[in-house]
Amino acid sequence: MSAVRHIAVIDIGKTNAKVALVDLATLSEVTLRRVANAPARQAPYPHHDVDALWAFILDSLADLNREQRIDAISITTHGATGVVVDARSELVLPVLDYEYGGPDELAPDYDAIRPPFSETGSPRLPLGLNLGAQFFWQQQSFPTEFARAAAMLMYPQYWALRLTGVAANEVTSLGCHTDLWNPWTGDFSALVDRLGWRELMAPVRPASDRLGSILPALAQRTGLDPQTPVFCGLHDSNASLLPHFLSDAPPFCVVSTGTWVVSMAVGGKTVALDPARDTLVNVNALGDPVPSARFMGGREFSLLTEGSAQSWSDSDVTAVLARKTLLLPSIQQGSGPFPHHTTAWRKGEAIPPGQRFAAISFYLALMTATCLDLVGGDGPTTVEGPFARNQLFTGMLAASTGRAVIASEAATGTSIGAALLASNQRAAHGKGQTQEPPADPAWAEYIISWRAAVEAIG
């Protein structure tokens, strides 16, 4: 094959699935295919519709390849998701939707055997947000099916398996609040041995490993060259982090926005992470621990703005700041820095749509700033993903951190990082507009009011 330049990135998010074509020469997205990604609410439990996603992936690869020859394929997906397959690489059970409450049925039993935060950097989370709890619940609830397991692997590598026939695992997904990985020793946690899963875990390989070429039948189906390589892949937030990790000088922060808003600090202040506030230790693509915190900001934004206008004016911003129109946490309870707070509006009744949108954007930024404080964030902050296009969010984030915020130009914050797995390139990537903290004291007064109101809740 000729030099690798155009990379098709399969990006399975919790809300949307995408296939982006990235040009490594310009580190930009040439084109993008997108589809809504809703779980199938069918027996035996809500699960990811992998057949529909597979059809979308293959159709997108074929379409993109007709427009521009695809030189390689890389993969990134959301976390908290894993797959159990049999000897024929077929699912032994549907891929569980992590928002399903089934694993909570066995919470006392699971809590008795899971490793502590000090070993894994994984906070105890509800539902299926700890992948270890998912696997444990599946094994206990469906013992006959689970007994057919030949391999356990993370979600990005499931798609790599379907593309290449090669089973693998990788540390960014293993280290994403799964309870399965020890980020300090670079090995599986005690839970994996305790439950007899080590022999089932597919081999751990670097995210940048070329697993193999696309399977012949898939090359025929998509029109891709049969020698098109497929790379191991990685967790989506760590895909957003990778370009910065390779080119930026610490300290810096990266905020990856999607269904989840994940804040990651590199070279920041030394702080004690508080697992009760949804802080955690992520593992970057090079295998190193990264202090992180998160909340379900994208989901909250969707719920808050559904059916309403998303436009605003300078007068809307002035009114919200002057009236101290505050939205307090948390819309999505059970996770984030205020997991037990119940959301409330202060001076927010019957406000005009533009003012409401401004207050929502400010709320999301202040939640993000809280997360950055919890992980010792320092230096400039780059925002990846859809929130980078919200100037109210980036402005309030700059104001509330007192540091510059850079709005990434990439439409999909994860695609550039995932594409870099197919390259030895270390050049700085495209950045975006830098926003300094606003000079108007009304912004600082608003931040003080919001924080005081949150603290008063207790």
Coordinates of C-alpha atoms in Angstrom, one line a residue:
M1 CA 0.0 0.0 0.0
S2 CA 1.0 3.6 -0.5
A3 CA 1.8 5.9 2.5
V4 CA -1.0 6.0 5.1
R5 CA -2.8 9.4 4.9
H6 CA -6.6 9.0 5.1
I7 CA -7.8 7.2 8.2
A8 CA -11.4 6.0 8.7
V9 CA -12.2 6.4 12.4
I10 CA -15.0 4.4 13.8
D11 CA -16.3 6.4 16.7
I12 CA -19.1 4.7 18.8
G13 CA -20.4 7.2 21.3
K14 CA -23.2 6.6 23.7
T15 CA -25.6 9.0 21.9
N16 CA -24.3 8.9 18.4
A17 CA -22.1 6.6 16.2
K18 CA -19.8 8.2 13.7
V19 CA -17.4 7.2 11.0
A20 CA -15.0 10.1 10.2
L21 CA -12.4 10.3 7.5
V22 CA -9.3 12.0 8.9
D23 CA -6.5 13.5 6.7
L24 CA -3.2 13.0 8.6
A25 CA -1.5 15.5 6.4
T26 CA -3.7 18.3 7.8
L27 CA -4.9 16.6 10.9
S28 CA -8.5 17.5 9.9
E29 CA -11.7 15.7 9.3
V30 CA -12.5 15.4 5.6
T31 CA -16.0 14.1 6.0
L32 CA -18.2 12.5 8.5
R33 CA -21.1 10.0 8.7
R34 CA -23.3 10.0 11.8
V35 CA -26.3 8.0 13.1
A36 CA -28.2 8.0 16.4
N37 CA -27.1 5.2 18.7
A38 CA -30.1 4.1 20.9
P39 CA -30.0 0.8 22.9
A40 CA -32.3 -2.0 22.0
R41 CA -34.8 -2.3 24.9
Q42 CA -35.4 -6.0 24.4
A43 CA -34.9 -9.2 26.3
P44 CA -32.8 -10.3 28.1
Y45 CA -31.9 -6.7 29.1
P46 CA -31.3 -3.4 27.3
H47 CA -28.3 -3.8 25.1
H48 CA -26.4 -2.1 22.3
D49 CA -27.7 -2.9 18.8
V50 CA -24.4 -4.1 17.4
D51 CA -26.0 -5.5 14.2
A52 CA -27.4 -2.1 13.3
L53 CA -24.1 -0.4 14.2
W54 CA -22.2 -3.0 12.1
A55 CA -24.4 -2.3 9.1
F56 CA -23.8 1.5 9.6
I57 CA -20.1 1.0 9.9
L58 CA -19.8 -1.1 6.7
D59 CA -22.0 1.2 4.7
S60 CA -20.1 4.3 5.9
L61 CA -16.7 2.7 5.1
A62 CA -18.0 1.8 1.6
D63 CA -19.4 5.4 1.1
L64 CA -16.2 7.1 2.3
N65 CA -13.9 4.9 0.3
R66 CA -15.8 5.8 -2.9
E67 CA -15.1 9.5 -2.1
Q68 CA -11.5 9.0 -1.0
R69 CA -9.4 5.9 -0.7
I70 CA -9.2 4.7 2.9
D71 CA -5.6 3.8 3.9
A72 CA -6.3 2.5 7.4
I73 CA -9.0 2.1 10.0
S74 CA -8.9 3.1 13.7
I75 CA -11.5 2.7 16.4
T76 CA -12.7 4.6 19.5
T77 CA -15.7 4.0 21.6
H78 CA -17.3 5.1 24.9
G79 CA -16.3 3.3 28.1
A80 CA -18.1 1.1 30.6
T81 CA -18.7 -1.4 28.0
G82 CA -17.2 -4.9 27.3
V83 CA -18.0 -8.0 25.4
V84 CA -17.9 -11.7 26.0
V85 CA -17.5 -13.9 23.0
D86 CA -17.3 -17.7 22.3
A87 CA -14.7 -19.7 20.4
R88 CA -16.3 -18.5 17.1
S89 CA -16.0 -14.8 18.2
E90 CA -19.8 -14.7 18.5
L91 CA -21.5 -12.9 21.4
V92 CA -22.4 -15.2 24.3
L93 CA -24.7 -12.4 25.7
P94 CA -25.9 -9.1 24.3
V95 CA -23.6 -6.1 25.0
L96 CA -25.2 -4.6 28.1
D97 CA -26.2 -0.9 28.2
Y98 CA -24.4 0.5 31.1
E99 CA -27.4 2.6 32.1
Y100 CA -29.4 -0.5 32.9
G101 CA -29.9 -1.1 36.6
G102 CA -29.5 -4.9 36.6
P103 CA -26.0 -5.0 38.1
D104 CA -27.3 -3.1 41.1
E105 CA -29.3 -6.2 42.0
L106 CA -26.1 -7.9 43.1
A107 CA -24.4 -4.8 44.5
P108 CA -23.8 -6.2 48.0
D109 CA -22.1 -9.3 46.6
Y110 CA -20.1 -7.3 44.2
D111 CA -19.0 -4.7 46.8
A112 CA -17.7 -7.5 48.9
I113 CA -15.2 -8.6 46.3
R114 CA -14.3 -5.5 44.3
P115 CA -10.8 -3.9 44.9
P116 CA -10.5 -0.6 46.7
F117 CA -10.1 2.8 44.9
S118 CA -6.4 2.8 46.0
E119 CA -5.7 -0.2 43.8
T120 CA -7.7 0.6 40.7
G121 CA -8.5 4.3 40.6
S122 CA -12.1 3.3 39.9
P123 CA -14.8 4.9 42.0
R124 CA -17.8 2.8 42.9
L125 CA -20.5 3.8 40.4
P126 CA -24.2 2.9 40.1
L127 CA -25.9 0.8 37.3
G128 CA -23.3 -0.8 35.0
L129 CA -20.8 2.1 35.1
N130 CA -18.2 -0.2 36.6
L131 CA -17.6 -2.8 33.9
G132 CA -16.5 -5.4 36.5
A133 CA -20.0 -5.2 38.0
Q134 CA -21.5 -5.8 34.5
F135 CA -19.5 -8.9 33.9
F136 CA -20.1 -10.1 37.5
W137 CA -23.9 -9.7 37.0
Q138 CA -23.9 -11.4 33.7
Q139 CA -21.9 -14.4 35.0
Q140 CA -24.2 -14.8 38.0
S141 CA -27.4 -14.2 36.2
F142 CA -26.7 -16.1 33.0
P143 CA -24.2 -18.9 34.0
T144 CA -25.0 -21.2 31.1
E145 CA -24.3 -18.5 28.5
F146 CA -21.3 -17.2 30.3
A147 CA -19.8 -20.7 30.6
R148 CA -19.3 -20.6 26.8
A149 CA -17.0 -17.6 27.1
A150 CA -13.7 -17.9 25.2
A151 CA -12.6 -14.3 25.4
M152 CA -13.5 -11.0 27.3
L153 CA -12.6 -7.8 25.6
M154 CA -13.3 -4.1 25.7
Y155 CA -15.7 -2.4 23.3
P156 CA -13.2 -0.8 20.8
Q157 CA -11.5 -4.1 20.4
Y158 CA -14.8 -5.9 19.8
W159 CA -15.2 -3.9 16.6
A160 CA -11.5 -4.6 15.8
L161 CA -12.2 -8.3 16.2
R162 CA -15.1 -8.1 13.8
L163 CA -12.9 -6.3 11.3
T164 CA -9.8 -8.5 11.5
G165 CA -10.7 -11.7 13.4
V166 CA -8.0 -10.8 16.0
A167 CA -9.0 -10.6 19.7
A168 CA -7.2 -8.0 21.8
N169 CA -7.6 -5.7 24.8
E170 CA -6.1 -2.2 25.5
V171 CA -5.3 -0.2 28.6
T172 CA -7.3 3.0 28.0
S173 CA -10.6 1.1 28.1
L174 CA -9.4 -1.4 30.7
G175 CA -8.5 1.6 32.9
C176 CA -11.8 3.5 32.5
H177 CA -13.5 3.0 36.0
T178 CA -13.8 -0.8 35.3
D179 CA -12.4 -2.2 38.5
L180 CA -10.5 -4.5 36.2
W181 CA -7.1 -2.7 36.0
N182 CA -4.4 -1.5 38.3
P183 CA -3.0 1.7 36.6
W184 CA 0.1 1.8 38.8
T185 CA 1.3 -1.7 38.1
G186 CA 0.0 -1.9 34.5
D187 CA -1.7 -5.2 35.2
F188 CA -5.1 -6.6 35.8
S189 CA -6.6 -6.0 39.3
A190 CA -7.2 -8.6 42.0
L191 CA -10.8 -8.8 40.9
V192 CA -9.9 -10.5 37.6
D193 CA -8.0 -13.2 39.4
R194 CA -10.5 -13.5 42.1
L195 CA -13.2 -14.3 39.6
G196 CA -11.1 -16.5 37.4
W197 CA -11.2 -14.1 34.4
R198 CA -7.5 -13.7 33.6
E199 CA -7.3 -16.6 31.2
L200 CA -10.4 -15.2 29.4
M201 CA -9.0 -11.7 29.0
A202 CA -7.8 -11.2 25.4
P203 CA -4.1 -10.2 25.2
V204 CA -3.4 -6.6 26.1
R205 CA -1.8 -4.7 23.2
P206 CA -0.9 -1.1 22.6
A207 CA -3.6 1.2 21.2
S208 CA -1.3 1.8 18.2
D209 CA -0.8 -1.8 17.3
R210 CA -1.7 -2.9 13.8
L211 CA -3.9 -5.9 14.6
G212 CA -4.2 -7.1 11.0
S213 CA -5.8 -6.4 7.7
I214 CA -9.5 -6.1 7.1
L215 CA -11.1 -9.6 6.5
P216 CA -11.4 -10.5 2.9
A217 CA -15.3 -10.7 3.0
L218 CA -15.4 -7.2 4.4
A219 CA -13.0 -5.9 1.8
Q220 CA -15.3 -7.2 -0.9
R221 CA -18.3 -5.7 0.9
T222 CA -16.9 -2.3 1.3
G223 CA -14.6 -2.0 -1.7
L224 CA -11.5 -1.4 0.6
D225 CA -8.1 -2.7 -0.4
P226 CA -7.8 -6.2 1.2
Q227 CA -4.6 -5.1 2.8
T228 CA -6.2 -2.1 4.7
P229 CA -4.7 -2.2 8.2
V230 CA -6.9 -2.0 11.3
F231 CA -5.4 -0.5 14.5
C232 CA -6.2 -1.7 18.0
G233 CA -8.1 1.4 19.1
L234 CA -8.8 3.2 22.4
H235 CA -11.3 4.8 24.7
D236 CA -12.9 8.0 23.4
S237 CA -11.8 10.5 26.1
N238 CA -8.3 9.2 25.8
A239 CA -8.5 9.7 22.1
S240 CA -9.3 13.3 22.7
L241 CA -6.3 13.5 25.1
L242 CA -3.7 11.9 22.8
P243 CA -2.9 14.7 20.4
H244 CA -2.3 17.1 23.3
F245 CA -0.3 14.6 25.2
L246 CA 2.0 14.2 22.2
S247 CA 2.4 17.9 21.4
D248 CA 1.6 20.1 24.4
A249 CA 3.9 21.0 27.3
P250 CA 2.4 20.3 30.8
P251 CA 0.7 21.5 32.7
F252 CA -2.5 21.5 30.7
C253 CA -6.1 20.1 30.8
V254 CA -8.3 18.5 28.2
V255 CA -12.1 18.5 28.5
S256 CA -13.7 15.8 26.3
T257 CA -17.4 16.6 25.7
G258 CA -20.0 14.2 24.5
T259 CA -22.7 12.3 26.5
W260 CA -20.1 12.6 29.3
V261 CA -17.9 15.6 30.0
V262 CA -14.6 14.2 31.1
S263 CA -12.0 16.5 32.5
M264 CA -8.3 15.3 32.5
A265 CA -5.3 17.0 34.1
V266 CA -1.8 16.5 32.8
G267 CA 1.1 17.8 35.0
G268 CA -1.3 19.5 37.3
K269 CA -1.3 20.1 41.1
T270 CA -1.1 17.2 43.4
V271 CA -4.5 16.5 45.0
A272 CA -6.1 13.6 46.7
L273 CA -8.8 12.3 44.5
D274 CA -12.3 11.8 46.0
P275 CA -14.1 8.8 44.6
A276 CA -17.3 9.9 46.1
R277 CA -17.3 12.9 43.7
D278 CA -16.7 10.8 40.6
T279 CA -13.0 11.4 40.3
L280 CA -11.0 8.6 38.9
V281 CA -7.7 7.6 37.3
N282 CA -7.9 7.2 33.6
V283 CA -5.0 5.5 31.7
N284 CA -3.7 7.3 28.7
A285 CA -2.7 5.6 25.4
L286 CA 0.9 5.3 26.6
G287 CA -0.2 3.5 29.7
D288 CA 0.2 6.3 32.2
P289 CA -2.3 7.3 34.9
V290 CA -4.2 10.5 34.4
P291 CA -6.3 12.2 37.1
S292 CA -9.8 12.7 35.8
A293 CA -13.3 13.7 36.8
R294 CA -16.6 13.6 34.9
F295 CA -20.3 14.3 34.9
M296 CA -23.0 13.5 32.3
G297 CA -23.0 17.0 30.8
G298 CA -23.9 16.1 27.3
R299 CA -27.0 14.2 28.5
E300 CA -27.9 17.1 30.8
F301 CA -27.6 19.6 28.0
S302 CA -29.9 17.5 25.8
L303 CA -32.5 17.2 28.5
L304 CA -32.4 20.9 29.4
T305 CA -32.6 22.1 25.8
E306 CA -34.9 19.6 24.2
G307 CA -37.4 21.4 22.0
S308 CA -36.1 24.9 22.9
A309 CA -34.1 27.5 21.1
Q310 CA -30.3 27.4 21.4
S311 CA -29.7 31.0 20.4
W312 CA -28.7 33.9 22.6
S313 CA -27.8 37.6 22.5
D314 CA -25.4 39.8 24.4
S315 CA -28.4 41.2 26.3
D316 CA -29.4 37.7 27.4
V317 CA -25.9 37.2 28.9
T318 CA -26.0 40.6 30.6
A319 CA -29.4 39.8 32.1
V320 CA -28.4 36.4 33.4
L321 CA -25.3 37.8 35.0
A322 CA -27.1 40.7 36.5
R323 CA -30.1 38.8 37.9
K324 CA -27.8 35.9 39.0
T325 CA -30.1 33.3 37.2
L326 CA -28.6 30.1 38.5
L327 CA -29.1 26.5 37.6
L328 CA -27.8 24.2 40.4
P329 CA -26.7 20.6 40.2
S330 CA -27.5 17.9 39.4
I331 CA -29.8 17.1 36.6
Q332 CA -28.3 13.6 36.3
Q333 CA -27.9 12.2 39.8
G334 CA -25.7 9.4 40.9
S335 CA -22.6 10.6 39.2
G336 CA -20.5 13.7 38.8
P337 CA -19.1 16.0 41.5
F338 CA -22.5 16.5 43.2
P339 CA -24.1 13.0 42.9
H340 CA -26.7 13.5 45.6
H341 CA -27.8 17.1 44.9
T342 CA -31.2 17.7 43.4
T343 CA -31.3 20.3 40.6
A344 CA -33.0 23.6 41.1
W345 CA -33.3 27.0 39.5
R346 CA -32.6 30.2 41.3
K347 CA -34.4 33.2 39.7
G348 CA -35.0 31.0 36.7
E349 CA -38.7 30.8 36.4
A350 CA -40.3 31.8 33.1
I351 CA -37.1 33.3 31.8
P352 CA -36.8 34.0 28.0
P353 CA -35.2 31.2 25.9
G354 CA -32.0 33.1 25.2
Q355 CA -31.4 33.7 28.9
R356 CA -32.3 30.1 29.8
F357 CA -29.7 28.8 27.2
A358 CA -27.1 31.1 28.7
A359 CA -27.8 29.9 32.2
I360 CA -27.6 26.3 31.1
S361 CA -24.3 26.9 29.4
F362 CA -22.9 28.6 32.5
Y363 CA -24.1 25.7 34.7
L364 CA -22.3 23.2 32.5
A365 CA -19.1 25.3 32.5
L366 CA -19.2 25.7 36.3
M367 CA -19.6 21.9 36.7
T368 CA -16.7 21.4 34.5
A369 CA -14.6 23.9 36.4
T370 CA -15.5 22.0 39.6
C371 CA -14.2 18.8 38.0
L372 CA -11.0 20.4 37.0
D373 CA -10.4 21.7 40.5
L374 CA -11.0 18.2 41.9
V375 CA -8.2 16.8 39.7
G376 CA -5.7 19.6 40.3
G377 CA -6.1 21.1 36.9
D378 CA -3.5 23.7 35.9
G379 CA -2.5 25.5 32.7
P380 CA -4.6 26.1 29.6
T381 CA -7.7 24.0 29.0
T382 CA -8.6 22.6 25.6
V383 CA -12.3 21.7 25.1
E384 CA -12.9 18.9 22.6
G385 CA -16.2 17.9 21.1
P386 CA -19.6 19.8 20.7
F387 CA -19.2 22.1 23.8
A388 CA -16.2 23.7 22.1
R389 CA -18.6 25.4 19.8
N390 CA -20.5 27.0 22.7
Q391 CA -18.9 30.4 23.3
L392 CA -20.9 30.8 26.6
F393 CA -19.5 27.5 27.9
T394 CA -15.9 28.3 27.0
G395 CA -16.2 31.9 28.3
M396 CA -17.6 30.8 31.7
L397 CA -15.0 28.0 31.9
A398 CA -12.2 30.5 31.4
A399 CA -13.8 32.8 34.0
S400 CA -14.3 30.1 36.6
T401 CA -10.8 28.5 36.2
G402 CA -9.0 31.8 35.7
R403 CA -7.1 30.3 32.8
A404 CA -7.2 30.3 29.1
V405 CA -9.6 28.0 27.3
I406 CA -8.9 26.7 23.7
A407 CA -11.9 25.6 21.7
S408 CA -10.8 22.7 19.5
E409 CA -11.6 23.1 15.8
A410 CA -12.3 19.4 15.3
A411 CA -16.0 18.5 14.8
T412 CA -15.4 15.2 16.6
G413 CA -12.9 15.6 19.4
T414 CA -12.0 11.9 19.4
S415 CA -11.3 11.3 15.7
I416 CA -8.0 13.1 15.4
G417 CA -6.5 11.2 18.3
A418 CA -7.8 7.9 17.1
A419 CA -6.4 8.6 13.6
L420 CA -2.9 9.3 15.1
L421 CA -2.7 5.7 16.2
A422 CA -2.0 5.0 12.5
S423 CA 0.9 7.5 12.3
N424 CA 4.3 8.2 13.9
Q425 CA 3.5 11.9 13.5
R426 CA 4.3 14.1 16.5
A427 CA 3.6 17.5 15.0
A428 CA 1.3 19.9 16.8
H429 CA -2.3 19.5 15.7
G430 CA -4.7 22.2 14.8
K431 CA -5.8 24.2 17.8
G432 CA -8.6 26.7 17.7
Q433 CA -9.8 29.9 19.2
T434 CA -8.3 30.9 22.6
Q435 CA -10.6 32.6 25.1
E436 CA -9.1 34.4 28.1
P437 CA -11.0 35.0 31.3
P438 CA -13.5 37.9 30.8
A439 CA -12.5 41.2 32.5
D440 CA -16.1 42.2 33.4
P441 CA -16.5 41.7 37.2
A442 CA -20.1 40.5 36.7
W443 CA -18.7 37.1 35.6
A444 CA -16.7 36.7 38.8
E445 CA -19.7 37.8 40.9
Y446 CA -21.9 35.2 39.1
I447 CA -19.4 32.5 39.9
I448 CA -19.3 33.4 43.5
S449 CA -23.1 33.3 43.7
W450 CA -23.3 29.9 42.0
R451 CA -20.6 28.4 44.3
A452 CA -22.2 29.8 47.4
A453 CA -25.6 28.4 46.4
V454 CA -24.2 25.0 45.8
E455 CA -22.3 25.0 49.1
A456 CA -25.4 26.0 50.9
I457 CA -27.1 22.8 49.7
G458 CA -24.5 20.8 51.6

